GROMACS .gro file of C-alpha atoms in nm:
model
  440
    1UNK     CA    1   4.152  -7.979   9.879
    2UNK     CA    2   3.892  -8.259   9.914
    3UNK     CA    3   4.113  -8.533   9.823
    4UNK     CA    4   4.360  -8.395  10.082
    5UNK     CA    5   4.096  -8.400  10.370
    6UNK     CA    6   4.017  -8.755  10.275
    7UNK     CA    7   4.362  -8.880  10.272
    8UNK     CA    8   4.437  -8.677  10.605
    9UNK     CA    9   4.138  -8.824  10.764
   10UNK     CA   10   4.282  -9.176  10.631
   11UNK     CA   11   4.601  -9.131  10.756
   12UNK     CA   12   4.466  -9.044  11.101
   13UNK     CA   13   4.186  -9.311  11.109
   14UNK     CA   14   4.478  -9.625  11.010
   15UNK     CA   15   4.735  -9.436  11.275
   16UNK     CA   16   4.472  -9.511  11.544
   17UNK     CA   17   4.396  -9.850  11.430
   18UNK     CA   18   4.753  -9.944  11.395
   19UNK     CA   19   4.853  -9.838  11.732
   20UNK     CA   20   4.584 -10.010  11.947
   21UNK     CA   21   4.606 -10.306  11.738
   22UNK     CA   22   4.991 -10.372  11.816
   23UNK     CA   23   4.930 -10.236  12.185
   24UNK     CA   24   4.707 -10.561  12.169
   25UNK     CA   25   5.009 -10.735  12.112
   26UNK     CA   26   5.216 -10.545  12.348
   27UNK     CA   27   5.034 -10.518  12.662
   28UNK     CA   28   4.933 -10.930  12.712
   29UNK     CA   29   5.297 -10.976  12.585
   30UNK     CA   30   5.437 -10.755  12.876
   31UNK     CA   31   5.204 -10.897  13.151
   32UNK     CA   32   5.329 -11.220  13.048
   33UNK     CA   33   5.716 -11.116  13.074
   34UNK     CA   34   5.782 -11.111  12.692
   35UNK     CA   35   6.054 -10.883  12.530
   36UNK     CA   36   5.962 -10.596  12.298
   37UNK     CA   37   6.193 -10.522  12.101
   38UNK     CA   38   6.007 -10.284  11.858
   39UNK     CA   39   5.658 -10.084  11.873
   40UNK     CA   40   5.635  -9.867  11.520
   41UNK     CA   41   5.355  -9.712  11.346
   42UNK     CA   42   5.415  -9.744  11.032
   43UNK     CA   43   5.760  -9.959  10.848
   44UNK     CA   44   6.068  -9.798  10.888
   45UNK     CA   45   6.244 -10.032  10.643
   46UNK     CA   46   6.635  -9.840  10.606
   47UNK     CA   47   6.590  -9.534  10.868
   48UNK     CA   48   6.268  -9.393  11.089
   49UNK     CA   49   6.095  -9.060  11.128
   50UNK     CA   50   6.124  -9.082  11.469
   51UNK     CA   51   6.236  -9.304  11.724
   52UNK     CA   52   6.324  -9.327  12.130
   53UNK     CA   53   6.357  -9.625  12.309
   54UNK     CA   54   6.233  -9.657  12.685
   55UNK     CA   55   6.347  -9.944  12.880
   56UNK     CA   56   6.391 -10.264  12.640
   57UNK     CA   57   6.154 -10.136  12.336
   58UNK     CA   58   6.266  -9.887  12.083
   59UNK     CA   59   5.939  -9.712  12.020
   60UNK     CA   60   5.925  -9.519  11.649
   61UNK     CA   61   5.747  -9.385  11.374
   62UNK     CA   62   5.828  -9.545  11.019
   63UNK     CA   63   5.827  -9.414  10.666
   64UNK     CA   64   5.617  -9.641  10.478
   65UNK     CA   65   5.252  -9.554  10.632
   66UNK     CA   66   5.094  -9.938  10.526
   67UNK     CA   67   5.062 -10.070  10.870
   68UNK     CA   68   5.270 -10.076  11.169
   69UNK     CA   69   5.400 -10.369  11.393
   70UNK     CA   70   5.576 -10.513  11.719
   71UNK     CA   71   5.889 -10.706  11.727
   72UNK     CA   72   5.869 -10.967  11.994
   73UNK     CA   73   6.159 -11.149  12.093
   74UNK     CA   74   6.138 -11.488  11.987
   75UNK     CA   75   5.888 -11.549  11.699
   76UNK     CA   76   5.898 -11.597  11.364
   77UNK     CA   77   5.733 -11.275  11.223
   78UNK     CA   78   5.738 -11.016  10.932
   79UNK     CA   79   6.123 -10.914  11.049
   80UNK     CA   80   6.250 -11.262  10.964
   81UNK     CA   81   6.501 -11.230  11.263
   82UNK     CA   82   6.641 -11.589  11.220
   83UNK     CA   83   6.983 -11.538  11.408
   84UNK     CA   84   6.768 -11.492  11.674
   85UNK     CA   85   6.578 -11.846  11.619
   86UNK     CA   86   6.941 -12.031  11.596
   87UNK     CA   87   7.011 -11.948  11.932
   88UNK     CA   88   6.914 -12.134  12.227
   89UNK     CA   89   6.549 -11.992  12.403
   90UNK     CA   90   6.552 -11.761  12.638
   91UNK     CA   91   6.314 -11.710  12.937
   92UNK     CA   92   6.210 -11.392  12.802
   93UNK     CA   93   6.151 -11.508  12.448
   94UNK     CA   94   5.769 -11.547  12.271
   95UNK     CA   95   5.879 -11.950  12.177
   96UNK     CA   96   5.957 -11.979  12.536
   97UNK     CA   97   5.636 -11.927  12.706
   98UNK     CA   98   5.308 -12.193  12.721
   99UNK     CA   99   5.091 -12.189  12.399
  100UNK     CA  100   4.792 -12.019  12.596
  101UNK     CA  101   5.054 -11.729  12.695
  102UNK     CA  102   5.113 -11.742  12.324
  103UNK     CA  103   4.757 -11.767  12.180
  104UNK     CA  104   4.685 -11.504  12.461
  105UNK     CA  105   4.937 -11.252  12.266
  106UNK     CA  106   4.832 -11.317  11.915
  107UNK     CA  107   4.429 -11.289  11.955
  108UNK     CA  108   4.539 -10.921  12.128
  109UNK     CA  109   4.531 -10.731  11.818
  110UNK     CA  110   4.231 -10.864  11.682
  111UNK     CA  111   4.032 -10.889  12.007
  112UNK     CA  112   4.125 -10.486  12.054
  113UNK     CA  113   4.032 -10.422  11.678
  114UNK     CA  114   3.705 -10.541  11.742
  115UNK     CA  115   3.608 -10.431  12.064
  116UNK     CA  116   3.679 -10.092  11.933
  117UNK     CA  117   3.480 -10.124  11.653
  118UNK     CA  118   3.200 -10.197  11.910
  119UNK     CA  119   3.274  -9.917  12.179
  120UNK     CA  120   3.337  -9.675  11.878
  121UNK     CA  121   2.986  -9.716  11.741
  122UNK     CA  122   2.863  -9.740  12.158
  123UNK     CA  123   2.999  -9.354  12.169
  124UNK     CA  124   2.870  -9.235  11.795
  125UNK     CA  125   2.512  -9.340  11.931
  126UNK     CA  126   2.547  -9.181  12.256
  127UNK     CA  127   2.705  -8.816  12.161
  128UNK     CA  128   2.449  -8.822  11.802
  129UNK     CA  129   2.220  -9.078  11.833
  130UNK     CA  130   2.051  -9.246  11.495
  131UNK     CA  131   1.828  -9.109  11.278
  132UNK     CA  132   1.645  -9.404  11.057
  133UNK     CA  133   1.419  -9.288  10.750
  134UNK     CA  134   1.202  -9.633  10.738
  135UNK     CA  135   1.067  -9.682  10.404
  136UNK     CA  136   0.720  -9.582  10.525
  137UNK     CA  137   0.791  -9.231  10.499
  138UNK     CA  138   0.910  -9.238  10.127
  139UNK     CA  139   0.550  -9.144  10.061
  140UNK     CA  140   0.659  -9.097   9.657
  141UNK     CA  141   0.786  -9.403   9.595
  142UNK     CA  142   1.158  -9.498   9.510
  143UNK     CA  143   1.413  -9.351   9.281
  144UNK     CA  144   1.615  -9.701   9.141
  145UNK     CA  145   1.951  -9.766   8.983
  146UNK     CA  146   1.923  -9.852   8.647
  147UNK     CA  147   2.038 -10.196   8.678
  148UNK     CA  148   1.758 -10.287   8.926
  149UNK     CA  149   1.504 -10.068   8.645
  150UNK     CA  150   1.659 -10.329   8.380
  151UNK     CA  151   1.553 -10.619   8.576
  152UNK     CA  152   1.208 -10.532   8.677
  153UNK     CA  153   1.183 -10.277   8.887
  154UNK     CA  154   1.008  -9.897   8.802
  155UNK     CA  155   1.031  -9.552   8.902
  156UNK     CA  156   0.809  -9.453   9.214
  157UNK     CA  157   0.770  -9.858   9.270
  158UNK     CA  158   0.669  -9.842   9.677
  159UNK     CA  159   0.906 -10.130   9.848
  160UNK     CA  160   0.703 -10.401  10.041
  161UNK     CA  161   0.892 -10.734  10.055
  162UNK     CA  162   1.254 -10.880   9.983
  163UNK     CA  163   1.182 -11.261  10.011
  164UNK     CA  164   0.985 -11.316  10.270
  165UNK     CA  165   1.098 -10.972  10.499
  166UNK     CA  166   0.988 -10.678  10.522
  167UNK     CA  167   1.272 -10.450  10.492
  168UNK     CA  168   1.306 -10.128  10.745
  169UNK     CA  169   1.501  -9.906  10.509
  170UNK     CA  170   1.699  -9.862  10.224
  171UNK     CA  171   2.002 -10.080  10.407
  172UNK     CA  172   1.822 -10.330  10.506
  173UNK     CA  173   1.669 -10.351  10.113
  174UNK     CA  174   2.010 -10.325  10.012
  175UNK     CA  175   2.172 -10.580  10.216
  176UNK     CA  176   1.846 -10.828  10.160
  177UNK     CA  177   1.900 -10.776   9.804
  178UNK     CA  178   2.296 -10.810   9.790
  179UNK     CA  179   2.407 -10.995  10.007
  180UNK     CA  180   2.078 -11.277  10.071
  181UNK     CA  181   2.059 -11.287   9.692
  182UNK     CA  182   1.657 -11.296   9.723
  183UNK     CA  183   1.517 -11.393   9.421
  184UNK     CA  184   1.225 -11.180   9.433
  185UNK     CA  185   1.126 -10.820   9.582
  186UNK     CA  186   0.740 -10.731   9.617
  187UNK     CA  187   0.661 -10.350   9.544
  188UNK     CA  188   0.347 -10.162   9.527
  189UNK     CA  189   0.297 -10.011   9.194
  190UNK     CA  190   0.013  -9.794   9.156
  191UNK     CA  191  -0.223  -9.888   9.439
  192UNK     CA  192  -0.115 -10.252   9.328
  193UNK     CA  193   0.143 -10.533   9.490
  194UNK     CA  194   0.336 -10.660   9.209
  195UNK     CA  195   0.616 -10.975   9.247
  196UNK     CA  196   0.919 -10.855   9.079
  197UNK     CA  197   1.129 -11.194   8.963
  198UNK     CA  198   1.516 -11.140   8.992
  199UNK     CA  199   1.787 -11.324   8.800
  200UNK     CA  200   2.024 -11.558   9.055
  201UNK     CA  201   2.350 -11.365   9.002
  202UNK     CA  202   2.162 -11.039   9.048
  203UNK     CA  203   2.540 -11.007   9.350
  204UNK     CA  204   2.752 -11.042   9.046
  205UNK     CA  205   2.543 -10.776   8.819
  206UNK     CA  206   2.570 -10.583   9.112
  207UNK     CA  207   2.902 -10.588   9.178
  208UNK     CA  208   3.011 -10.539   8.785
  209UNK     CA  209   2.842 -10.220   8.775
  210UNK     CA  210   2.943 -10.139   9.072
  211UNK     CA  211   2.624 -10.005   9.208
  212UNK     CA  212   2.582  -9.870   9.581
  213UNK     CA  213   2.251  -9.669   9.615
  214UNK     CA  214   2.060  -9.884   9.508
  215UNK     CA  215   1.759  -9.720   9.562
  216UNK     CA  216   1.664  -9.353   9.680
  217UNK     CA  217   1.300  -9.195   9.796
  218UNK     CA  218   1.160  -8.962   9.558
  219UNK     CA  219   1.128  -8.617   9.659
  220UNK     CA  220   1.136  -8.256   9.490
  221UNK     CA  221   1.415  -8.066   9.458
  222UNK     CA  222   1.467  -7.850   9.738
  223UNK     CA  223   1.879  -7.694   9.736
  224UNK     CA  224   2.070  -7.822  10.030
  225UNK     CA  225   2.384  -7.732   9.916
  226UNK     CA  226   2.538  -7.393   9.751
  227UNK     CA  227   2.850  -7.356   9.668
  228UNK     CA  228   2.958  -6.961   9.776
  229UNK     CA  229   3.015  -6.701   9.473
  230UNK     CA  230   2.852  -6.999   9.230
  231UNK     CA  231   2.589  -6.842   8.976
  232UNK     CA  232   2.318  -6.990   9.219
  233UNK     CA  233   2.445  -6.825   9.507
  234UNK     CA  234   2.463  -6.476   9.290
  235UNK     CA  235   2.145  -6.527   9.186
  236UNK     CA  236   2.045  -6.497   9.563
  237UNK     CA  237   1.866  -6.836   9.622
  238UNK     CA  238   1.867  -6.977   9.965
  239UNK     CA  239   1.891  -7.338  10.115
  240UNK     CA  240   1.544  -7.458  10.138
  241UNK     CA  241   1.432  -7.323   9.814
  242UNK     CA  242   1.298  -7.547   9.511
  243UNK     CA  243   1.389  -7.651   9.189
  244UNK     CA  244   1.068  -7.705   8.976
  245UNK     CA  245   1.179  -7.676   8.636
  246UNK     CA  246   1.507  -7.683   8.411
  247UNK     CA  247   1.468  -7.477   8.066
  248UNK     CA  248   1.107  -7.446   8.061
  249UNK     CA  249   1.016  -7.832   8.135
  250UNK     CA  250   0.871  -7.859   8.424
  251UNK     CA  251   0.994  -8.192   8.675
  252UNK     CA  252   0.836  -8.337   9.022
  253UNK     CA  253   1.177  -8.488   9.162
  254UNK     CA  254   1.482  -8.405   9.236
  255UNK     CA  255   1.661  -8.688   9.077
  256UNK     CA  256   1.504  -8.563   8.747
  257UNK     CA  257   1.577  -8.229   8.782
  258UNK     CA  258   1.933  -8.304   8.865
  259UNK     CA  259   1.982  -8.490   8.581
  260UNK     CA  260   1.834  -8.220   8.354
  261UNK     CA  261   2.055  -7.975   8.473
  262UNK     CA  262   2.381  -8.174   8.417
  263UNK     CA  263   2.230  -8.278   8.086
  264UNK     CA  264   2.136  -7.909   8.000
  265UNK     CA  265   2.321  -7.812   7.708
  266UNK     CA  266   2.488  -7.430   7.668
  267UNK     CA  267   2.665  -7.185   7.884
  268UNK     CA  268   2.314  -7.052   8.003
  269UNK     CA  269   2.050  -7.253   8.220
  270UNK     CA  270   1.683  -7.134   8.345
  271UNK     CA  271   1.542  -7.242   8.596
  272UNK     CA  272   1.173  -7.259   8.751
  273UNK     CA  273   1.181  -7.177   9.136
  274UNK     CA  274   0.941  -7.175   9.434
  275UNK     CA  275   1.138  -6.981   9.775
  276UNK     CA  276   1.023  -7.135  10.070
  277UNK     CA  277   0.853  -6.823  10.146
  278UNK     CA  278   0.604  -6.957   9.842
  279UNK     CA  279   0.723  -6.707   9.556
  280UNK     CA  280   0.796  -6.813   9.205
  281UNK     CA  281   1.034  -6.667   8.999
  282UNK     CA  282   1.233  -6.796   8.686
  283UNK     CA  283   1.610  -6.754   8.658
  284UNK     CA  284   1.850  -6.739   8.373
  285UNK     CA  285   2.167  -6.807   8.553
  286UNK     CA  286   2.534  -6.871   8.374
  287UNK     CA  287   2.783  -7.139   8.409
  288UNK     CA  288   3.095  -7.079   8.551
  289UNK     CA  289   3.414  -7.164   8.432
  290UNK     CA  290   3.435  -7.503   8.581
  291UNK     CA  291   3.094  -7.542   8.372
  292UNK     CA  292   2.880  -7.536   8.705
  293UNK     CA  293   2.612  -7.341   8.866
  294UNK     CA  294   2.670  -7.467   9.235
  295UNK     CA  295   2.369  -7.628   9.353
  296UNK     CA  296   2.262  -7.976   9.505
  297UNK     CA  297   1.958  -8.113   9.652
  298UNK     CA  298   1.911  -8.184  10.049
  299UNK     CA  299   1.919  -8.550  10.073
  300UNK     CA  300   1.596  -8.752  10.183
  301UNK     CA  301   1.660  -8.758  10.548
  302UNK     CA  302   1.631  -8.385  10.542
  303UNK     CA  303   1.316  -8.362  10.378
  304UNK     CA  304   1.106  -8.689  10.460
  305UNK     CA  305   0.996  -8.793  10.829
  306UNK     CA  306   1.297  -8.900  11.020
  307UNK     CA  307   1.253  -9.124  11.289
  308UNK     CA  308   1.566  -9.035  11.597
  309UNK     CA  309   1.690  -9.254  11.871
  310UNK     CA  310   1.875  -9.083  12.212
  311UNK     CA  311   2.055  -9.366  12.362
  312UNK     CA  312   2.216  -9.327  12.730
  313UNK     CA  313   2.528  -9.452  12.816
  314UNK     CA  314   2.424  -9.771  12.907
  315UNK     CA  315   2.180  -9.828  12.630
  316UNK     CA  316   2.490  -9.719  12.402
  317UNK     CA  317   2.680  -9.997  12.466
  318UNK     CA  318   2.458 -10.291  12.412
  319UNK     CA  319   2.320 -10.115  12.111
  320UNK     CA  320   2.694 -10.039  11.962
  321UNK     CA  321   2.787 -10.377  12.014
  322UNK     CA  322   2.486 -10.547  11.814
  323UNK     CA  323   2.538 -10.294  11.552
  324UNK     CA  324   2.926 -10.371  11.538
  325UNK     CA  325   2.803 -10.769  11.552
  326UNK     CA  326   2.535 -10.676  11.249
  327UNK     CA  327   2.821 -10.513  11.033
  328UNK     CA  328   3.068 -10.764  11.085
  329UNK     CA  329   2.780 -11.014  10.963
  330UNK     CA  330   2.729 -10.821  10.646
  331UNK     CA  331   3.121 -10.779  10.573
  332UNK     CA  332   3.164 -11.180  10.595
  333UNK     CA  333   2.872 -11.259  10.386
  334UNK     CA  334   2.991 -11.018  10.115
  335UNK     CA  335   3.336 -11.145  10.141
  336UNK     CA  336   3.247 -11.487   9.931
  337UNK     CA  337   3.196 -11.198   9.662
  338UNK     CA  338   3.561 -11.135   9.625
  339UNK     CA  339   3.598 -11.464   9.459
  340UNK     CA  340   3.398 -11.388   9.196
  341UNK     CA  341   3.514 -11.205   8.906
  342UNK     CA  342   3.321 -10.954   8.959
  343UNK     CA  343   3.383 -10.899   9.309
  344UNK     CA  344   3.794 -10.943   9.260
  345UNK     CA  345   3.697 -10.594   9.000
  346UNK     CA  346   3.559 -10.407   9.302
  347UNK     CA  347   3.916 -10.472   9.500
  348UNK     CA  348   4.014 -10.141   9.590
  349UNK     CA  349   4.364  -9.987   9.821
  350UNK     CA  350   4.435  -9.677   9.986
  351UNK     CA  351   4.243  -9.449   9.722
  352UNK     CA  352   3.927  -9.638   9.781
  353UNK     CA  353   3.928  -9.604  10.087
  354UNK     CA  354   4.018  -9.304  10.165
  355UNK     CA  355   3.685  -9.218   9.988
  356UNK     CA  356   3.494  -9.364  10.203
  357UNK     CA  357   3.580  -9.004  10.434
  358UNK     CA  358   3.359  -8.691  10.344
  359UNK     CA  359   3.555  -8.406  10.109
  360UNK     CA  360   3.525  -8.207  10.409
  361UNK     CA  361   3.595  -8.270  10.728
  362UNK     CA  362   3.296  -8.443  10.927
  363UNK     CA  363   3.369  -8.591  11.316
  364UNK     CA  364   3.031  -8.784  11.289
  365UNK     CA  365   3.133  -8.964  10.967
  366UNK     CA  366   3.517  -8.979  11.036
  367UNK     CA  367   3.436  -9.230  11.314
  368UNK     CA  368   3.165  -9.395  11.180
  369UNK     CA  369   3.420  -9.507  10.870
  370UNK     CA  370   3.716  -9.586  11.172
  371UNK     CA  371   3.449  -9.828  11.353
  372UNK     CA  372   3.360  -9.992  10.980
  373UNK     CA  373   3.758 -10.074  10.877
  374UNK     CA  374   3.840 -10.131  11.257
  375UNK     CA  375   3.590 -10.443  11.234
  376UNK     CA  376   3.726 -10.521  10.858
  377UNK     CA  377   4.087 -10.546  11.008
  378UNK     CA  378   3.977 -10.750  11.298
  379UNK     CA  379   3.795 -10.961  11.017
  380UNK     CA  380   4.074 -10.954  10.733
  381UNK     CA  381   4.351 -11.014  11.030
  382UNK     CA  382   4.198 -11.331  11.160
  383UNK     CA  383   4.175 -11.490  10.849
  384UNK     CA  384   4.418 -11.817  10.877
  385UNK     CA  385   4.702 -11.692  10.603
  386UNK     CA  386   5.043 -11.702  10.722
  387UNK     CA  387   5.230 -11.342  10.821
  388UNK     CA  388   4.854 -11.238  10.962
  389UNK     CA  389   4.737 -11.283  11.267
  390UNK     CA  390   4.522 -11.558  11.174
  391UNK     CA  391   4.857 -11.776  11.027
  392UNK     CA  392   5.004 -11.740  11.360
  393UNK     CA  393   4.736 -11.869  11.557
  394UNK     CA  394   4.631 -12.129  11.370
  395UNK     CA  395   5.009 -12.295  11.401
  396UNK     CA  396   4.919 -12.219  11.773
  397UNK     CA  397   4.621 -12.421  11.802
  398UNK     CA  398   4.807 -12.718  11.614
  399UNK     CA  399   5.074 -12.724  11.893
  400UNK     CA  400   4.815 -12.714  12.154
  401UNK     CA  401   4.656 -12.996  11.939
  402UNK     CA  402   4.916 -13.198  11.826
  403UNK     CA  403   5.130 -13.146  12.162
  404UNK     CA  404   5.435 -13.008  11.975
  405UNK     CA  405   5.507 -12.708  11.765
  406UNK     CA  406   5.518 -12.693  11.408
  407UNK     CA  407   5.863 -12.711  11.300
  408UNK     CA  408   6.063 -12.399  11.240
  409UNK     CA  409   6.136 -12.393  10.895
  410UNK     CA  410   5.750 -12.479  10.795
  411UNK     CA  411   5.686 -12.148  10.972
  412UNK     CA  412   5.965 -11.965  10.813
  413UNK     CA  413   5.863 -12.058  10.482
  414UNK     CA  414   5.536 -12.008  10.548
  415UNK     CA  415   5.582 -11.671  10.656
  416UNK     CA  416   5.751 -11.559  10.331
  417UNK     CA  417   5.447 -11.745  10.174
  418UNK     CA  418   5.209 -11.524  10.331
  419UNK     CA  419   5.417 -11.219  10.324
  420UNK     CA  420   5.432 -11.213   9.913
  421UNK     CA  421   5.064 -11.332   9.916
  422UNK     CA  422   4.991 -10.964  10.092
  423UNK     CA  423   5.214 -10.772   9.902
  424UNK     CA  424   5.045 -10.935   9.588
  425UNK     CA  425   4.729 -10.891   9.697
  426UNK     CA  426   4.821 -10.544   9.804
  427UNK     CA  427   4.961 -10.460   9.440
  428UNK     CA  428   4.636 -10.597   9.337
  429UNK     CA  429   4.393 -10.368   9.529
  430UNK     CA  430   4.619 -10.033   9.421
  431UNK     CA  431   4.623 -10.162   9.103
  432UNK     CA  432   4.270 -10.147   9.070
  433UNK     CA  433   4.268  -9.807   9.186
  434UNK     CA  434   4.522  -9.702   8.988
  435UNK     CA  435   4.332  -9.893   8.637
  436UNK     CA  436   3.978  -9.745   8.755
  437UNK     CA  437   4.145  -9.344   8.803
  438UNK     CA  438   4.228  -9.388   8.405
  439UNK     CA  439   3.933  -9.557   8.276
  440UNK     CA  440   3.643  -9.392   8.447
   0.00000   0.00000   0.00000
């Protein structure tokens, strides 16, 4: 069932994308008196789901959910129309109109994509504000992943410095780390600041391994999570509760007692508790089928000092905007990583991202995930490869450069250039899915 949530919540999220991106191509093109011959969500390569046509645009719903586009009349695009082209312009047509009318009509899509990346992220921090858990209030230390504890770093290690910045949380040590490539991190260990020295493709280590958390505050084990009619919900413990000890040894945090328990070997586990009424009681509790006793910890922000921010309406929007600026940043720094080989690993399609959605269905985190891939397809759609955006403004600006347009058949063939560069690179991302579902 969660796999269906997250591809329903995919589905939706690229349908609204889609849509407002071509109605950035539609609108400018109909204020400028250009013909529409198509709007579709999604292809409808053969026959459509659905279809009506209002005035001169057949509007539709295709069968192949990877996109969606808008035929204009006139201009070389994915339909190859070149009848059309042989014929002599018309008044109506896209080739027909002034370059800025044209540049105008291509920027649309992108310009919507990312102003609604923006005004999506203006709204999440007006209806739910932030909450930030600074790395001051991860009084315990750090929890690490183990590629970071193989090049320096050690448990409870208290971060101070990435470089020469003081990072604000465990994003901003993340992105330092990741993305800036810093070659060393400062950490208090034991009352004592300590340089740690990291290696220069510490990105590429990164990125093999696939590591995302990079780093966690340490806290105990208190359950923020039971799964109904599990053996821990039987046993009658209670969200809030905690976990002190697995089998008789007795743990601090919650990362080590989760670890013991998956480790724990046998159909029965015991387990030290301490209700948050203050009683302390040991339970023997047995698996269930599935080979589970239904229990995981609250996360840090629900046990540490969380810091919240209200934002009005009109704080909102400057503040969703710089945050939408921020995250584009990030995504184009990080995008020199898919040249690597490492990076080109981490390539993922439809099944990676539909996992960036929660299993179940969560408003708050549906549209913070729409705002993050409406800014990626702004990003990914400007990029200056023919049959994308990008392609089709770049041959724009030359004409406005050069004083004439490219000629015809360099933008047919470069259209079928770019068009089997995205379906490769298309196979290539699924592919990876695909290879990492049977090798995990």
């Amino acid at each position: 069932m969660g796999i269906l949530i997250q591809a329903a919540q995919l589905l939706l999220s690229l349908s609204i994308l889609v849509v407002l991106h071509e109605l950035g191509h539609f609108l400018p093109a109909r204020f400028f008196g250009t013909r529409v011959e198509k709007f579709y969500l999604f292809f409808d390569y053969k026959f459509s789901l659905l279809k009506w046509k209002r005035g001169e645009t057949e509007y539709g719903i295709g069968w192949i959910p990877l996109g969606g586009y808008v035929k204009i009349s006139g201009m070389i695009d994915e339909s190859l129309d070149k009848d059309q082209m042989d014929k002599p312009a018309e008044s109506w047509e896209f080739r027909a109109k002034p370059a800025w009318q044209r540049l105008i009509i291509m920027v649309g899509g992108v310009t919507v994509n990312l102003i609604l990346g923006f005004f999506i992220y203006a709204m999440i921090l007006f209806f739910w504000g932030k909450n930030e858990l600074p790395l001051t209030s991860a009084t315990e230390g750090m929890h690490y992943d183990t590629l970071l504890l193989e090049n320096g770093f050690k448990e409870g290690d208290k971060i101070q410095m990435v470089g020469d910045q003081t990072p604000y949380d465990t994003r901003d040590f993340s992105s330092l780390l990741f993305l800036d490539n810093h070659k060393t991190v400062t950490v208090e260990r034991e009352g004592t600041p300590t340089v740690i020295d990291l290696p220069a493709n510490l990105s590429e280590q990164l990125l093999e391994k696939g590591a995302s958390a990079l780093a966690i505050p340490r806290t105990r084990y208190m359950i923020g999570e039971i799964e109904p009619g599990s053996p821990v919900d039987k046993a009658g413990l209670k969200l809030g509760d905690y976990i002190n000890g697995v089998n008789g040894k007795q743990y601090t945090y919650a990362m080590e007692i989760h670890h013991a328990i998956v480790a724990a070997a046998g159909k029965s586990i015991t387990l030290d508790v301490t209700t948050k009424e203050g009683v302390q009681k040991s339970l023997t509790l047995v698996r269930n089928d599935a080979g589970i006793i239904g229990v995981l910890p609250a996360g840090p922000d629900q046990i540490l000092k969380v810091v919240h921010h209200d934002y009005s309406f009109f704080q909102a929007i400057p503040a969703g905007v710089n945050f939408g600026l921020e995250v584009l940043g990030k995504y184009v720094k990080q995008f020199k990583l898919v040249f690597t080989k490492a990076g080109a690993k981490q390539i993922g399609g439809f099944a990676t991202m539909g996992k960036l959605f929660n299993k179940h269905w969560d408003w708050h985190q549906f549209w913070e995930m729409t705002a993050l891939i409406s800014i990626i397809l702004a990003f990914m759609n400007i990029l200056p490869i023919p049959a994308l955006d990008g392609g089709h403004i770049i041959f724009l600006l030359w004409e406005m450069i050069a004083g004439k347009p490219a000629p015809e058949k360099v933008m047919e063939y470069a259209q079928y250039a770019g068009m089997i560069l995205l379906l490769g690179l298309m196979l290539f991302a699924n592919g990876n899915d695909i290879f990492r579902l049977f090798t995990k």
